[in-house]
Tab-separated table of C-alpha atoms in Angstrom:
chain	number	residue	atom	x	y	z
A	1	UNK	CA	48.531	-15.869	-4.402
A	2	UNK	CA	50.617	-19.045	-4.659
A	3	UNK	CA	48.357	-21.914	-3.566
A	4	UNK	CA	44.727	-22.858	-3.166
A	5	UNK	CA	43.645	-22.666	0.464
A	6	UNK	CA	40.499	-23.923	2.156
A	7	UNK	CA	37.943	-21.188	2.900
A	8	UNK	CA	34.878	-22.306	4.840
A	9	UNK	CA	33.187	-18.923	4.364
A	10	UNK	CA	32.898	-19.264	0.583
A	11	UNK	CA	29.373	-20.397	-0.252
A	12	UNK	CA	27.254	-20.905	-3.339
A	13	UNK	CA	23.483	-20.814	-2.809
A	14	UNK	CA	20.453	-20.915	-5.038
A	15	UNK	CA	19.160	-17.447	-5.877
A	16	UNK	CA	15.515	-17.564	-6.889
A	17	UNK	CA	15.006	-13.829	-7.138
A	18	UNK	CA	16.434	-10.771	-5.422
A	19	UNK	CA	13.369	-8.815	-4.241
A	20	UNK	CA	13.346	-5.442	-6.034
A	21	UNK	CA	11.056	-3.880	-3.412
A	22	UNK	CA	10.752	-4.470	0.324
A	23	UNK	CA	8.558	-2.883	2.968
A	24	UNK	CA	9.716	-2.487	6.578
A	25	UNK	CA	7.260	-1.953	9.421
A	26	UNK	CA	8.469	-0.885	12.872
A	27	UNK	CA	5.437	0.399	14.763
A	28	UNK	CA	7.025	0.689	18.236
A	29	UNK	CA	10.236	2.572	17.524
A	30	UNK	CA	12.869	3.664	14.978
A	31	UNK	CA	10.043	5.030	12.852
A	32	UNK	CA	12.502	6.632	10.427
A	33	UNK	CA	13.376	3.121	9.243
A	34	UNK	CA	9.800	2.359	8.212
A	35	UNK	CA	8.699	2.363	4.623
A	36	UNK	CA	9.619	1.108	1.190
A	37	UNK	CA	13.129	0.044	0.160
A	38	UNK	CA	14.299	-0.301	-3.457
A	39	UNK	CA	17.122	-2.546	-4.596
A	40	UNK	CA	20.290	-0.588	-5.378
A	41	UNK	CA	21.389	-2.001	-8.703
A	42	UNK	CA	25.127	-2.725	-8.833
A	43	UNK	CA	25.676	-2.181	-5.093
A	44	UNK	CA	26.607	-4.904	-2.613
A	45	UNK	CA	27.546	-4.997	1.028
A	46	UNK	CA	29.632	-7.924	2.252
A	47	UNK	CA	28.584	-10.023	-0.703
A	48	UNK	CA	24.856	-9.300	-0.412
A	49	UNK	CA	22.479	-6.867	-2.143
A	50	UNK	CA	21.620	-3.492	-0.634
A	51	UNK	CA	18.237	-1.757	-0.584
A	52	UNK	CA	17.714	1.996	-0.083
A	53	UNK	CA	14.715	3.708	1.502
A	54	UNK	CA	12.825	5.509	-1.256
A	55	UNK	CA	12.394	8.706	0.778
A	56	UNK	CA	15.538	8.901	2.918
A	57	UNK	CA	19.173	7.871	3.200
A	58	UNK	CA	18.472	4.637	5.038
A	59	UNK	CA	20.018	1.409	3.794
A	60	UNK	CA	19.050	-2.209	4.388
A	61	UNK	CA	22.285	-4.162	4.101
A	62	UNK	CA	24.185	-7.229	5.291
A	63	UNK	CA	26.726	-6.340	7.967
A	64	UNK	CA	30.129	-7.907	8.666
A	65	UNK	CA	28.548	-10.246	11.231
A	66	UNK	CA	26.102	-11.666	8.687
A	67	UNK	CA	22.986	-9.909	9.940
A	68	UNK	CA	20.573	-7.697	8.037
A	69	UNK	CA	20.786	-4.158	9.370
A	70	UNK	CA	19.248	-0.765	8.660
A	71	UNK	CA	21.679	2.117	8.874
A	72	UNK	CA	22.153	5.645	7.570
A	73	UNK	CA	24.699	7.410	5.401
A	74	UNK	CA	27.473	6.520	7.846
A	75	UNK	CA	27.274	2.835	6.919
A	76	UNK	CA	27.306	3.731	3.231
A	77	UNK	CA	30.425	5.876	3.722
A	78	UNK	CA	32.079	2.834	5.303
A	79	UNK	CA	31.129	0.824	2.217
A	80	UNK	CA	28.957	-1.277	4.559
A	81	UNK	CA	32.073	-2.662	6.255
A	82	UNK	CA	30.552	-2.423	9.715
A	83	UNK	CA	27.956	-3.835	12.104
A	84	UNK	CA	26.025	-0.634	12.766
A	85	UNK	CA	22.278	-0.303	12.536
A	86	UNK	CA	19.144	1.097	14.137
A	87	UNK	CA	17.381	-2.168	13.351
A	88	UNK	CA	19.039	-5.574	12.924
A	89	UNK	CA	18.026	-9.186	12.458
A	90	UNK	CA	18.304	-11.174	15.686
A	91	UNK	CA	20.318	-13.953	14.076
A	92	UNK	CA	22.610	-14.297	11.074
A	93	UNK	CA	20.580	-14.492	7.891
A	94	UNK	CA	22.468	-17.430	6.285
A	95	UNK	CA	21.785	-16.008	2.805
A	96	UNK	CA	18.024	-15.685	3.330
A	97	UNK	CA	16.461	-12.395	2.171
A	98	UNK	CA	15.271	-9.847	4.761
A	99	UNK	CA	11.633	-10.798	4.182
A	100	UNK	CA	12.436	-14.266	5.569
A	101	UNK	CA	13.724	-12.968	8.924
A	102	UNK	CA	11.562	-14.148	11.826
A	103	UNK	CA	12.792	-11.815	14.576
A	104	UNK	CA	14.308	-8.346	14.499
A	105	UNK	CA	15.879	-6.116	17.144
A	106	UNK	CA	15.923	-2.325	17.377
A	107	UNK	CA	18.087	0.152	19.238
A	108	UNK	CA	16.056	1.767	22.023
A	109	UNK	CA	18.652	4.403	22.907
A	110	UNK	CA	20.876	2.235	25.060
A	111	UNK	CA	20.636	-1.351	23.828
A	112	UNK	CA	19.200	-3.519	21.106
A	113	UNK	CA	15.884	-5.021	22.196
A	114	UNK	CA	13.842	-7.762	20.558
A	115	UNK	CA	10.783	-6.437	18.730
A	116	UNK	CA	8.387	-9.074	17.406
A	117	UNK	CA	6.333	-6.396	15.589
A	118	UNK	CA	9.109	-5.403	13.198
A	119	UNK	CA	8.528	-7.063	9.844
A	120	UNK	CA	9.930	-6.915	6.339
A	121	UNK	CA	7.602	-8.009	3.563
A	122	UNK	CA	7.742	-8.274	-0.191
A	123	UNK	CA	6.206	-5.374	-2.044
A	124	UNK	CA	4.864	-6.309	-5.427
A	125	UNK	CA	3.360	-2.871	-5.948
A	126	UNK	CA	1.793	-0.328	-3.619
A	127	UNK	CA	-1.468	0.671	-5.344
A	128	UNK	CA	-1.228	4.386	-6.209
A	129	UNK	CA	-5.016	4.713	-6.613
A	130	UNK	CA	-7.827	2.977	-4.748
A	131	UNK	CA	-11.593	3.319	-4.980
A	132	UNK	CA	-13.884	2.798	-1.980
A	133	UNK	CA	-17.596	2.081	-2.400
A	134	UNK	CA	-19.970	2.231	0.586
A	135	UNK	CA	-23.502	2.337	-0.812
A	136	UNK	CA	-25.421	1.869	2.465
A	137	UNK	CA	-23.761	4.388	4.785
A	138	UNK	CA	-20.725	6.554	5.579
A	139	UNK	CA	-21.053	8.013	2.099
A	140	UNK	CA	-18.402	10.644	2.837
A	141	UNK	CA	-15.839	7.829	2.767
A	142	UNK	CA	-16.710	6.863	-0.795
A	143	UNK	CA	-14.506	7.814	-3.694
A	144	UNK	CA	-10.955	7.799	-4.935
A	145	UNK	CA	-7.904	7.643	-2.659
A	146	UNK	CA	-4.372	8.554	-3.729
A	147	UNK	CA	-1.194	7.218	-2.141
A	148	UNK	CA	0.482	9.792	0.126
A	149	UNK	CA	4.126	9.575	-0.871
A	150	UNK	CA	6.475	9.518	2.105
A	151	UNK	CA	3.706	9.035	4.683
A	152	UNK	CA	3.218	5.896	6.763
A	153	UNK	CA	0.874	4.883	9.534
A	154	UNK	CA	1.986	2.098	11.850
A	155	UNK	CA	4.418	0.824	9.264
A	156	UNK	CA	2.005	0.844	6.336
A	157	UNK	CA	1.243	3.269	3.485
A	158	UNK	CA	-1.519	5.871	3.755
A	159	UNK	CA	-3.973	6.969	1.056
A	160	UNK	CA	-5.886	10.280	1.066
A	161	UNK	CA	-9.306	10.947	-0.438
A	162	UNK	CA	-8.804	13.194	-3.458
A	163	UNK	CA	-11.710	15.504	-2.543
A	164	UNK	CA	-11.710	15.525	1.273
A	165	UNK	CA	-9.600	15.044	4.378
A	166	UNK	CA	-10.343	11.339	4.684
A	167	UNK	CA	-7.464	8.916	5.116
A	168	UNK	CA	-7.246	5.189	4.488
A	169	UNK	CA	-4.631	3.936	6.932
A	170	UNK	CA	-3.482	0.991	9.036
A	171	UNK	CA	-4.474	1.403	12.683
A	172	UNK	CA	-2.658	0.269	15.807
A	173	UNK	CA	-4.671	-2.945	15.853
A	174	UNK	CA	-3.553	-3.888	12.348
A	175	UNK	CA	-6.801	-3.117	10.540
A	176	UNK	CA	-7.384	-0.839	7.577
A	177	UNK	CA	-9.502	2.116	8.637
A	178	UNK	CA	-10.921	5.293	7.114
A	179	UNK	CA	-10.727	8.334	9.387
A	180	UNK	CA	-10.620	12.108	9.175
A	181	UNK	CA	-8.155	14.802	10.133
A	182	UNK	CA	-8.263	13.679	13.764
A	183	UNK	CA	-6.431	10.447	12.926
A	184	UNK	CA	-3.841	12.401	10.931
A	185	UNK	CA	-3.270	14.752	13.881
A	186	UNK	CA	-2.610	11.671	16.019
A	187	UNK	CA	-0.056	10.548	13.428
A	188	UNK	CA	-2.336	7.538	12.829
A	189	UNK	CA	-1.505	6.213	16.311
A	190	UNK	CA	-5.102	5.178	16.989
A	191	UNK	CA	-7.853	2.720	16.106
A	192	UNK	CA	-10.468	5.253	15.009
A	193	UNK	CA	-12.416	5.059	11.792
A	194	UNK	CA	-15.826	5.376	10.201
A	195	UNK	CA	-15.085	2.268	8.152
A	196	UNK	CA	-12.713	-0.557	9.127
A	197	UNK	CA	-11.693	-3.970	7.886
A	198	UNK	CA	-13.337	-6.754	9.864
A	199	UNK	CA	-10.056	-8.575	10.480
A	200	UNK	CA	-6.378	-7.635	10.669
A	201	UNK	CA	-4.930	-7.195	7.193
A	202	UNK	CA	-1.660	-9.130	7.742
A	203	UNK	CA	0.165	-6.863	5.254
A	204	UNK	CA	-2.411	-7.323	2.468
A	205	UNK	CA	-3.471	-4.135	0.674
A	206	UNK	CA	-6.973	-2.695	1.223
A	207	UNK	CA	-8.177	-3.963	-2.154
A	208	UNK	CA	-7.652	-7.528	-0.862
A	209	UNK	CA	-9.981	-7.128	2.143
A	210	UNK	CA	-13.003	-9.460	1.970
A	211	UNK	CA	-15.249	-7.905	4.642
A	212	UNK	CA	-15.558	-4.361	5.981
A	213	UNK	CA	-17.493	-2.844	8.867
A	214	UNK	CA	-18.939	0.656	9.217
A	215	UNK	CA	-20.043	2.768	12.148
A	216	UNK	CA	-23.827	3.213	12.011
A	217	UNK	CA	-24.015	5.828	14.781
A	218	UNK	CA	-24.022	3.518	17.770
A	219	UNK	CA	-22.244	0.314	16.808
A	220	UNK	CA	-20.098	-1.224	14.131
A	221	UNK	CA	-21.997	-3.362	11.662
A	222	UNK	CA	-20.723	-5.736	9.011
A	223	UNK	CA	-21.355	-4.430	5.507
A	224	UNK	CA	-20.562	-6.905	2.711
A	225	UNK	CA	-21.282	-4.238	0.080
A	226	UNK	CA	-18.356	-2.038	1.106
A	227	UNK	CA	-15.515	-2.664	-1.320
A	228	UNK	CA	-12.101	-1.244	-2.120
A	229	UNK	CA	-10.877	-1.774	-5.662
A	230	UNK	CA	-8.000	-0.638	-7.831
A	231	UNK	CA	-8.934	2.583	-9.613
A	232	UNK	CA	-8.377	3.171	-13.308
A	233	UNK	CA	-8.682	6.682	-14.744
A	234	UNK	CA	-8.928	5.619	-18.399
A	235	UNK	CA	-10.981	2.837	-20.003
A	236	UNK	CA	-11.587	1.758	-23.603
A	237	UNK	CA	-14.872	0.235	-24.739
A	238	UNK	CA	-15.068	-1.768	-27.945
A	239	UNK	CA	-18.426	-2.725	-29.506
A	240	UNK	CA	-17.796	-3.857	-33.106
A	241	UNK	CA	-21.264	-5.378	-33.801
A	242	UNK	CA	-23.548	-2.565	-32.690
A	243	UNK	CA	-24.018	0.603	-30.600
A	244	UNK	CA	-20.857	1.935	-32.203
A	245	UNK	CA	-21.455	5.381	-30.684
A	246	UNK	CA	-20.584	3.805	-27.301
A	247	UNK	CA	-17.146	2.799	-28.518
A	248	UNK	CA	-14.064	4.738	-27.562
A	249	UNK	CA	-12.154	6.139	-24.627
A	250	UNK	CA	-13.749	6.922	-21.271
A	251	UNK	CA	-12.218	9.141	-18.585
A	252	UNK	CA	-12.958	8.926	-14.876
A	253	UNK	CA	-15.297	11.684	-13.692
A	254	UNK	CA	-13.596	12.994	-10.579
A	255	UNK	CA	-15.931	13.481	-7.644
A	256	UNK	CA	-18.845	11.648	-9.302
A	257	UNK	CA	-20.294	8.341	-8.143
A	258	UNK	CA	-23.210	6.222	-9.224
A	259	UNK	CA	-24.659	3.815	-6.675
A	260	UNK	CA	-21.385	3.733	-4.772
A	261	UNK	CA	-19.143	3.249	-7.793
A	262	UNK	CA	-17.079	5.493	-10.069
A	263	UNK	CA	-18.437	6.928	-13.299
A	264	UNK	CA	-16.523	7.347	-16.556
A	265	UNK	CA	-17.478	9.719	-19.400
A	266	UNK	CA	-16.802	9.264	-23.092
A	267	UNK	CA	-14.149	11.799	-24.098
A	268	UNK	CA	-15.994	12.849	-27.257
A	269	UNK	CA	-19.676	12.649	-26.261
A	270	UNK	CA	-22.148	12.697	-23.384
A	271	UNK	CA	-22.086	8.932	-22.906
A	272	UNK	CA	-21.493	7.558	-19.402
A	273	UNK	CA	-20.215	4.234	-18.103
A	274	UNK	CA	-21.781	3.722	-14.655
A	275	UNK	CA	-23.049	1.158	-12.154
A	276	UNK	CA	-26.842	0.774	-12.251
A	277	UNK	CA	-29.225	0.067	-9.404
A	278	UNK	CA	-29.088	-3.622	-10.314
A	279	UNK	CA	-25.336	-3.788	-9.744
A	280	UNK	CA	-24.500	-4.056	-13.446
A	281	UNK	CA	-22.288	-1.783	-15.520
A	282	UNK	CA	-24.313	0.261	-18.017
A	283	UNK	CA	-23.556	2.741	-20.779
A	284	UNK	CA	-26.121	5.522	-21.048
A	285	UNK	CA	-26.483	9.113	-22.190
A	286	UNK	CA	-27.403	12.378	-20.477
A	287	UNK	CA	-30.749	11.082	-19.244
A	288	UNK	CA	-29.012	8.685	-16.835
A	289	UNK	CA	-26.878	11.534	-15.499
A	290	UNK	CA	-29.992	13.673	-14.982
A	291	UNK	CA	-31.399	10.810	-12.886
A	292	UNK	CA	-28.160	10.851	-10.867
A	293	UNK	CA	-27.552	7.329	-12.191
A	294	UNK	CA	-30.472	5.984	-10.121
A	295	UNK	CA	-31.612	3.723	-12.926
A	296	UNK	CA	-30.754	0.641	-14.980
A	297	UNK	CA	-30.835	2.266	-18.430
């Protein structure tokens, strides 16, 4: 008020980018803290940004003691002027974002215990739609999968097949798997699946997996032709120098596949964009559909 005084707690640090989305995984406890957190614009706690769980009143904030913590509405009502949390960073964060924390602790009912499996990662974008192709087996797993909002499995998002009770989820062993209602009834606390990633995913989405395996009845076999890709429901084809009837907008045909891949239909005609037997994309008319797309025409 009258003079300048030394203050060793004032700090200026480089800010590269405040992460707008974070994902917290806590597979062994405090499951209500798991999931996606969005940056609360205009809100700070003890000089740091605050993130809110997208499906609940959980907040990831910096406490008075300089640790990242996850707490409920009670910490918000205190304007984050507290040290309460179900999950907390082991050490002070020293202005590093939560995704840089190496070790977290969680409250086990009596004390805070170290939990090396808790992790916070950057979320660029959780794919809302995925397409799985499995041309050589486990055909029931093929097709389009939609993100199940508000559902997690072992700290990761879950996608459901749009036409069946098949689920693409992260298993206990850290692999992406496709299983049926039995895995859902176990709350995804299992390692079961007809199709599974060969290696642990290390927080990469299913569309980044390089090699998948499938159950062939007795054993798991590697299948390099299984693929998960981002799904698009609308496509536009331009062909200015010929075959102008093929030009225009194509819509995804729900529930239809051709040689393990999705099929799109022209919105104004019986023209189809499909994957041929030779692994190339083709545009054909009704005759290719009558052959169930088992052709290269």
